[in-house]
CSV table of C-alpha atoms in Angstrom, one decimal:
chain,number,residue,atom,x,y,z
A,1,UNK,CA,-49.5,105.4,96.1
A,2,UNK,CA,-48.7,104.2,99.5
A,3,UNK,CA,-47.4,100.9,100.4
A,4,UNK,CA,-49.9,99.8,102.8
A,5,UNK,CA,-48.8,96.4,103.3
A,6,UNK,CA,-45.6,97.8,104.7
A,7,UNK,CA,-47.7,100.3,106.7
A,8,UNK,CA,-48.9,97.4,108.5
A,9,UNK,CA,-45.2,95.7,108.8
A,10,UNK,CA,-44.4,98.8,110.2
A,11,UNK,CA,-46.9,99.4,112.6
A,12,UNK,CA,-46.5,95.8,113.7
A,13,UNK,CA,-42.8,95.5,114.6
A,14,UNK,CA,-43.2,99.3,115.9
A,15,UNK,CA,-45.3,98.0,119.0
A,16,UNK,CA,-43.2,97.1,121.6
A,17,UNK,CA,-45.6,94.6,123.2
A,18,UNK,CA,-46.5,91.9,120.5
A,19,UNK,CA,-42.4,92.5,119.5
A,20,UNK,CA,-41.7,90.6,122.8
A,21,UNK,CA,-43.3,87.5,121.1
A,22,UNK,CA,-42.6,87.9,118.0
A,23,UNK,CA,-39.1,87.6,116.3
A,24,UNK,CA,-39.1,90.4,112.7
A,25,UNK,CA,-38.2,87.7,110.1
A,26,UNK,CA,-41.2,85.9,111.2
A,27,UNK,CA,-43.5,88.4,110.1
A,28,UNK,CA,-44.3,87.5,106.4
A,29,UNK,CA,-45.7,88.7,103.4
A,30,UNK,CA,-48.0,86.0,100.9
A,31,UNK,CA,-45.6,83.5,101.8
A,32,UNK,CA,-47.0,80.8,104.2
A,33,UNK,CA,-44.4,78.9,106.1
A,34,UNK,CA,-44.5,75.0,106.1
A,35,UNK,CA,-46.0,74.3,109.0
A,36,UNK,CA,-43.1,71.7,109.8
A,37,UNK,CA,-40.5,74.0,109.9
A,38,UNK,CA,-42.9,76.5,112.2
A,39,UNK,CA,-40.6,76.4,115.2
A,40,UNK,CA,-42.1,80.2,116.9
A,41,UNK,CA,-44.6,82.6,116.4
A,42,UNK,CA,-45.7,83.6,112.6
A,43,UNK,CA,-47.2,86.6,111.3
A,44,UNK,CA,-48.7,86.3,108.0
A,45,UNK,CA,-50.1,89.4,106.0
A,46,UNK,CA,-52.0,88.5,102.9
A,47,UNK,CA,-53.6,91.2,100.9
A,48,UNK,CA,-56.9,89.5,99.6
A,49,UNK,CA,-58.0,92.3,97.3
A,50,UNK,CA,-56.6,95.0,95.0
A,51,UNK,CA,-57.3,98.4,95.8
A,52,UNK,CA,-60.9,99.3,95.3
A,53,UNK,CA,-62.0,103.4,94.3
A,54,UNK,CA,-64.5,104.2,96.4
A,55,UNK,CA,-66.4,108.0,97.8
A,56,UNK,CA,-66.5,109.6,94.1
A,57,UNK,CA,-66.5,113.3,94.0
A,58,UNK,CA,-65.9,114.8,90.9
A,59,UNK,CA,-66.0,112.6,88.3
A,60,UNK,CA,-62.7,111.2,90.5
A,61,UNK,CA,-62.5,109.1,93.4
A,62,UNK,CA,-60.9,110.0,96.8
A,63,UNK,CA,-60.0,106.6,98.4
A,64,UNK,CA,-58.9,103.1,98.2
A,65,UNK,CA,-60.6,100.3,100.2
A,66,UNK,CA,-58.1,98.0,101.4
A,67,UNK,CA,-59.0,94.0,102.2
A,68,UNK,CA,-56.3,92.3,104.4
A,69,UNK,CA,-56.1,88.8,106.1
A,70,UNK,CA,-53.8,88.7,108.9
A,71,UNK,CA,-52.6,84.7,110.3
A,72,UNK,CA,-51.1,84.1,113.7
A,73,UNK,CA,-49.7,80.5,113.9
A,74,UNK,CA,-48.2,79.9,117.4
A,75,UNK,CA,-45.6,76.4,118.3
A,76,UNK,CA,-47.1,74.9,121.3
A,77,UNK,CA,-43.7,74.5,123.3
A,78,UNK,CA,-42.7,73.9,126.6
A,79,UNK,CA,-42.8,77.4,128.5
A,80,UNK,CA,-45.7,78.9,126.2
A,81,UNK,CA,-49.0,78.4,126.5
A,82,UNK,CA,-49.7,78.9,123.0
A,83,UNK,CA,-54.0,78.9,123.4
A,84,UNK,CA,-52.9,82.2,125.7
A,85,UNK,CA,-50.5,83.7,123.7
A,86,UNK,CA,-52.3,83.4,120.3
A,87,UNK,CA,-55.5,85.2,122.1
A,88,UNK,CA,-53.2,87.9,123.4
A,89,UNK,CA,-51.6,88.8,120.1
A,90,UNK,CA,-55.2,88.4,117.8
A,91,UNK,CA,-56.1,91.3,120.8
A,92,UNK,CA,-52.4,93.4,120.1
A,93,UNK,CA,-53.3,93.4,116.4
A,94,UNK,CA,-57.2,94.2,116.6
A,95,UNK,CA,-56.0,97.2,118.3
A,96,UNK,CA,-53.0,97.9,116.6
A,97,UNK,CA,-55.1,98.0,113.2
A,98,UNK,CA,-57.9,100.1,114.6
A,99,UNK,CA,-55.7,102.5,116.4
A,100,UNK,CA,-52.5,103.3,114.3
A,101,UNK,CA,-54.3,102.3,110.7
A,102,UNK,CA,-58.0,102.6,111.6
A,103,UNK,CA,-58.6,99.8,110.0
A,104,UNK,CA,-61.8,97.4,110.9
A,105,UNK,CA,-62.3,94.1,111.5
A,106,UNK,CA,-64.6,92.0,109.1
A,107,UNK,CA,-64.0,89.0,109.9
A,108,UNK,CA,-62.2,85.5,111.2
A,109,UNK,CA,-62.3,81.9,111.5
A,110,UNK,CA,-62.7,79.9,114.8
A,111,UNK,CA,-59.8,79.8,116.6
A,112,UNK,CA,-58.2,76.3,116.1
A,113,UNK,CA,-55.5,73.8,117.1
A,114,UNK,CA,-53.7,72.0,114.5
A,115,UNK,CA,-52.7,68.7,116.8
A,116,UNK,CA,-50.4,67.3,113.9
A,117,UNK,CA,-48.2,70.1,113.9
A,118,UNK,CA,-48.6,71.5,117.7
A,119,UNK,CA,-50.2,74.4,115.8
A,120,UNK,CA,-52.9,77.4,117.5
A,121,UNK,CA,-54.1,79.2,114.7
A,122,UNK,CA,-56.6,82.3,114.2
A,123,UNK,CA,-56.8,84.9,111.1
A,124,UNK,CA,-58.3,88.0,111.3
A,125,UNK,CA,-59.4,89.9,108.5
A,126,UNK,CA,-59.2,93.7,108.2
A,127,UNK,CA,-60.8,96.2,105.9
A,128,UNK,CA,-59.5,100.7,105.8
A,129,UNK,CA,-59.9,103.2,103.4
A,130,UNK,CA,-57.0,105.4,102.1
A,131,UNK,CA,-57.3,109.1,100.8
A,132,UNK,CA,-55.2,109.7,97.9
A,133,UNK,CA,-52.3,111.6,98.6
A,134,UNK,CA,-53.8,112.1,102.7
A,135,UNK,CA,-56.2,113.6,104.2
B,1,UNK,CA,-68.6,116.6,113.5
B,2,UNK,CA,-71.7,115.0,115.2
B,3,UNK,CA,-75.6,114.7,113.5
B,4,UNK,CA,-78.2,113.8,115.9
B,5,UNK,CA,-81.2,112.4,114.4
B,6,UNK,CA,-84.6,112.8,115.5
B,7,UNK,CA,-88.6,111.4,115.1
B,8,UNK,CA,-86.8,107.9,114.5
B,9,UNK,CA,-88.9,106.3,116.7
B,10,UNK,CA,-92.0,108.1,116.0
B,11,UNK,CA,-91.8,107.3,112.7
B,12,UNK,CA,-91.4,103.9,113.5
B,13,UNK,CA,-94.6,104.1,115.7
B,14,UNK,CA,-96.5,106.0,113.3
B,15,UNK,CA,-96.1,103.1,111.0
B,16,UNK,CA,-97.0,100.1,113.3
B,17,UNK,CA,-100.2,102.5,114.3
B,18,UNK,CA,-101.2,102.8,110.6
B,19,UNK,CA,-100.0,99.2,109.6
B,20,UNK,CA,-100.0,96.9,112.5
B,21,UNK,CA,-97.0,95.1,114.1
B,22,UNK,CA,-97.7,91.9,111.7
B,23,UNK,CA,-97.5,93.6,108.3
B,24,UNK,CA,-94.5,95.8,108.8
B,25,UNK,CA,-92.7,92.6,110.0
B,26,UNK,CA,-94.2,91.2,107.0
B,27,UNK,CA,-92.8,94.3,104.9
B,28,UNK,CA,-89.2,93.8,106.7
B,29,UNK,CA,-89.0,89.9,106.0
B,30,UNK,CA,-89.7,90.6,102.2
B,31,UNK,CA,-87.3,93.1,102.0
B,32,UNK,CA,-84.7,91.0,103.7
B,33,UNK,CA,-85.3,88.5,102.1
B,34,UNK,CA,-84.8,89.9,98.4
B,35,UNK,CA,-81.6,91.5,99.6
B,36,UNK,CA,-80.2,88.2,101.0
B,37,UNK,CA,-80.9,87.1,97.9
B,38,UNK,CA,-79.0,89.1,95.4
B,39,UNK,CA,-76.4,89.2,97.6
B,40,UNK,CA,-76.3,85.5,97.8
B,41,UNK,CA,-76.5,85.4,93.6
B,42,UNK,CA,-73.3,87.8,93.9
B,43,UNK,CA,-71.8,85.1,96.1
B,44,UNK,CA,-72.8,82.2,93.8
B,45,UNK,CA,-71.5,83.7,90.7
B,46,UNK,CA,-68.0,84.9,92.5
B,47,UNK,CA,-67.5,81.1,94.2
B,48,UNK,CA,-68.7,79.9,90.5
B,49,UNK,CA,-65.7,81.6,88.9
B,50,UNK,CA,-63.2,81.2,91.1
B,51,UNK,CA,-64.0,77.5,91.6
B,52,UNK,CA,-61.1,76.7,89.3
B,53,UNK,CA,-60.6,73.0,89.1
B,54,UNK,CA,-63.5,72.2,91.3
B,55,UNK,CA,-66.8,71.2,90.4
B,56,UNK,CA,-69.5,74.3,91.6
B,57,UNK,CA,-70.7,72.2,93.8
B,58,UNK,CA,-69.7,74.6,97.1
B,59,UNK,CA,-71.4,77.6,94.7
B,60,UNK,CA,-74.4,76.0,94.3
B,61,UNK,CA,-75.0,75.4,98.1
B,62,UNK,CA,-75.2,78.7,98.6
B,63,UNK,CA,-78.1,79.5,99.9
B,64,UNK,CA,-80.6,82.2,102.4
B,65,UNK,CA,-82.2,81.4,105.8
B,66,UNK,CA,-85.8,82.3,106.4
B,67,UNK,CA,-85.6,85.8,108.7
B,68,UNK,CA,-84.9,85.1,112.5
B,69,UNK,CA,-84.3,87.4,115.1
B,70,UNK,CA,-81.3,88.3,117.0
B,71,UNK,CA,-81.8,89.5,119.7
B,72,UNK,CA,-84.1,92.6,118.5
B,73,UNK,CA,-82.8,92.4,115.0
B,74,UNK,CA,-84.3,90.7,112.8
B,75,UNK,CA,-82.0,89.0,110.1
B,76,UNK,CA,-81.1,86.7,107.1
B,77,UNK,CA,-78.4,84.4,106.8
B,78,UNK,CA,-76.4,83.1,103.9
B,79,UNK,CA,-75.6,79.8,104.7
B,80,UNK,CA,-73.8,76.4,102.7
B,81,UNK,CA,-76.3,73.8,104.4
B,82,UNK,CA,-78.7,72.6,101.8
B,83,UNK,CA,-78.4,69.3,103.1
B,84,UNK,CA,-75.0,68.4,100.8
B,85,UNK,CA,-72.5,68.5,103.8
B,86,UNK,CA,-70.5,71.3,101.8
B,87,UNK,CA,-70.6,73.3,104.6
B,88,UNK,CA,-68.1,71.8,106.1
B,89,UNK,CA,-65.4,72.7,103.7
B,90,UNK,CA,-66.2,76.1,103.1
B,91,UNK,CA,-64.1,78.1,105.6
B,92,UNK,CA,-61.4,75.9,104.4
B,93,UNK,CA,-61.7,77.2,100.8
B,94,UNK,CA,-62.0,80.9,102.2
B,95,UNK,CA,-59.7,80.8,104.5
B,96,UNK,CA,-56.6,79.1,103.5
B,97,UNK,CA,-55.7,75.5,105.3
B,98,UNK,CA,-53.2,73.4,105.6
B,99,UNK,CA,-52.8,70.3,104.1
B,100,UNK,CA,-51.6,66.6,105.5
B,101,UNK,CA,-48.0,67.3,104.7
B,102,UNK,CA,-48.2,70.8,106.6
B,103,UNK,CA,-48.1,72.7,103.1
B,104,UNK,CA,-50.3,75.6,103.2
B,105,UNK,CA,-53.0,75.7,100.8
B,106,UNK,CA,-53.9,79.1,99.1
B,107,UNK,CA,-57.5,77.5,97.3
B,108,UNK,CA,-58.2,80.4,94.3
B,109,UNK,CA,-61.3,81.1,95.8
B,110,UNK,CA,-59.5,82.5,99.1
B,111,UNK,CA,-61.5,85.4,100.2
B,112,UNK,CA,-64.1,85.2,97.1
B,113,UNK,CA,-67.1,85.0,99.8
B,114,UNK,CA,-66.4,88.2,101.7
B,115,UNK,CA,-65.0,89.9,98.4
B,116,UNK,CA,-68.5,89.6,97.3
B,117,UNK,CA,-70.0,90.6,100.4
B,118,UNK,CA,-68.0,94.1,99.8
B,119,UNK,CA,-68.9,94.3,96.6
B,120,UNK,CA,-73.1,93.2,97.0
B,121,UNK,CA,-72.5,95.8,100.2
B,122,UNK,CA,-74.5,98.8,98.6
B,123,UNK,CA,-76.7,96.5,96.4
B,124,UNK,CA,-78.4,95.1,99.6
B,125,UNK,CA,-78.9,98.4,101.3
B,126,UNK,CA,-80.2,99.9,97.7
B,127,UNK,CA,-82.7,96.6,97.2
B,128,UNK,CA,-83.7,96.3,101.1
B,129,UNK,CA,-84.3,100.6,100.7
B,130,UNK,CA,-86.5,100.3,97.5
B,131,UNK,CA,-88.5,97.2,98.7
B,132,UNK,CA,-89.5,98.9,101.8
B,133,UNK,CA,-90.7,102.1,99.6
B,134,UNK,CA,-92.2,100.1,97.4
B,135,UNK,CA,-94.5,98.6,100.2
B,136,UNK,CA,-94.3,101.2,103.1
């Protein structure tokens, strides 16, 4: 069984570009961050589903369907222009996920701006398939 | 590995000669509209479940447009506005949100509507497919 939240971790902080933006403890797992103490850029990854068996052959199946909701939460500071910035790293991980993973893109919510907390936010959400033990 | 496929569209005009443009669009909406419908049922009875200390009331909503086009597709829609302004909370509940405090929310029922669209996925196609043969 593969870890494929950490696949995505991986392929994340592995990309030079968003890594400019982004500091690696603010990539996260489940946990959302208050949005008080937001003072940068936050990743969230947040598996919505458990693996799914899918493509039978042989009485067995060959794949896992993964379901996976990525957040971007960007401070709007003084020297960022956070509606910019958010857009430009929603693009880095659409192709990030379809590249490296090949995973697809199902879904997401209108981008929005949180005024009480300075906050841009958009969520993605992202849907691959596995083979057990490869291809 | 590449499959072309052929006599789509002369199928397509063989039918409209034989049936006329009005009753296959008449065969399409049907089918539509019985696949929007289980797949809304699938929806209903996931938000149901995973309503946990809510009342149903965003379940309930859930309901199926009449067929529209888009462009040259013709569709359904499942949407929350049956006139109950729940609609306007449901992305909130799928979605995640953050509360007045700046807590983030994780509702129970985060990710229960497009869960169910995976799931209903090959229902729809199976009930569209057997409404069409049932009438083509």
């Amino acid at each position: 069984m593969e870890d494929i939240t950490m696949k995505i971790y991986e392929a994340i902080t592995g990309n030079s570009e968003i890594m400019q933006y982004v500091d690696k403890n603010n990539i996260k797992f489940f946990d959302y961050p208050n949005a008080n103490e937001i003072t940068d850029t936050v990743i969230v990854i947040d598996p919505l589903d458990t693996p799914t068996p899918s493509d039978y052959a042989d009485n067995d199946n060959m794949t896992f369907e993964y379901f996976y909701q990525i957040d971007v939460f960007v401070k709007q500071k003084p020297g960022i222009n956070g509606r910019v910035l958010s857009d430009k790293l929603v693009f880095l991980l659409q192709r990030i996920m379809w590249i490296e993973l090949g995973y697809n893109e199902t879904g997401g919510i209108n981008p929005e701006y949180i005024k009480d907390f300075n906050l841009y936010h958009q969520a993605k959400r992202f849907e691959g398939k596995e083979y057990i033990g490869g291809i | 590995m590449k499959a072309t496929l052929r006599g789509e569209k002369e199928l397509q005009k063989e039918l409209e000669r034989r049936l006329g443009k009005r009753k296959m669009l008449n065969i399409t909406d049907t089918a539509l509209i019985a696949g929007g419908e289980k797949i809304a049922s699938i929806i209903e009875n996931d938000m149901y479940s995973a309503k946990g200390r809510g009342t149903g009331k965003s379940a309930r909503a859930t309901s199926v447009s009449k067929p529209e086009w888009l462009g040259k597709t013709r569709m359904v829609k499942i949407h929350w506005n049956d006139g109950s302004g729940r609609f306007r909370i449901i992305h909130l509940n799928e979605y995640g949100h953050f509360d007045k405090a700046g807590k983030w929310v994780n509702p129970t029922s985060k990710g229960v509507i497009e869960n169910a669209m995976r799931k209903g996925r090959e229902t729809y196609f199976a009930t569209v497919k057997s409404e069409l043969a049932k009438r083509v």
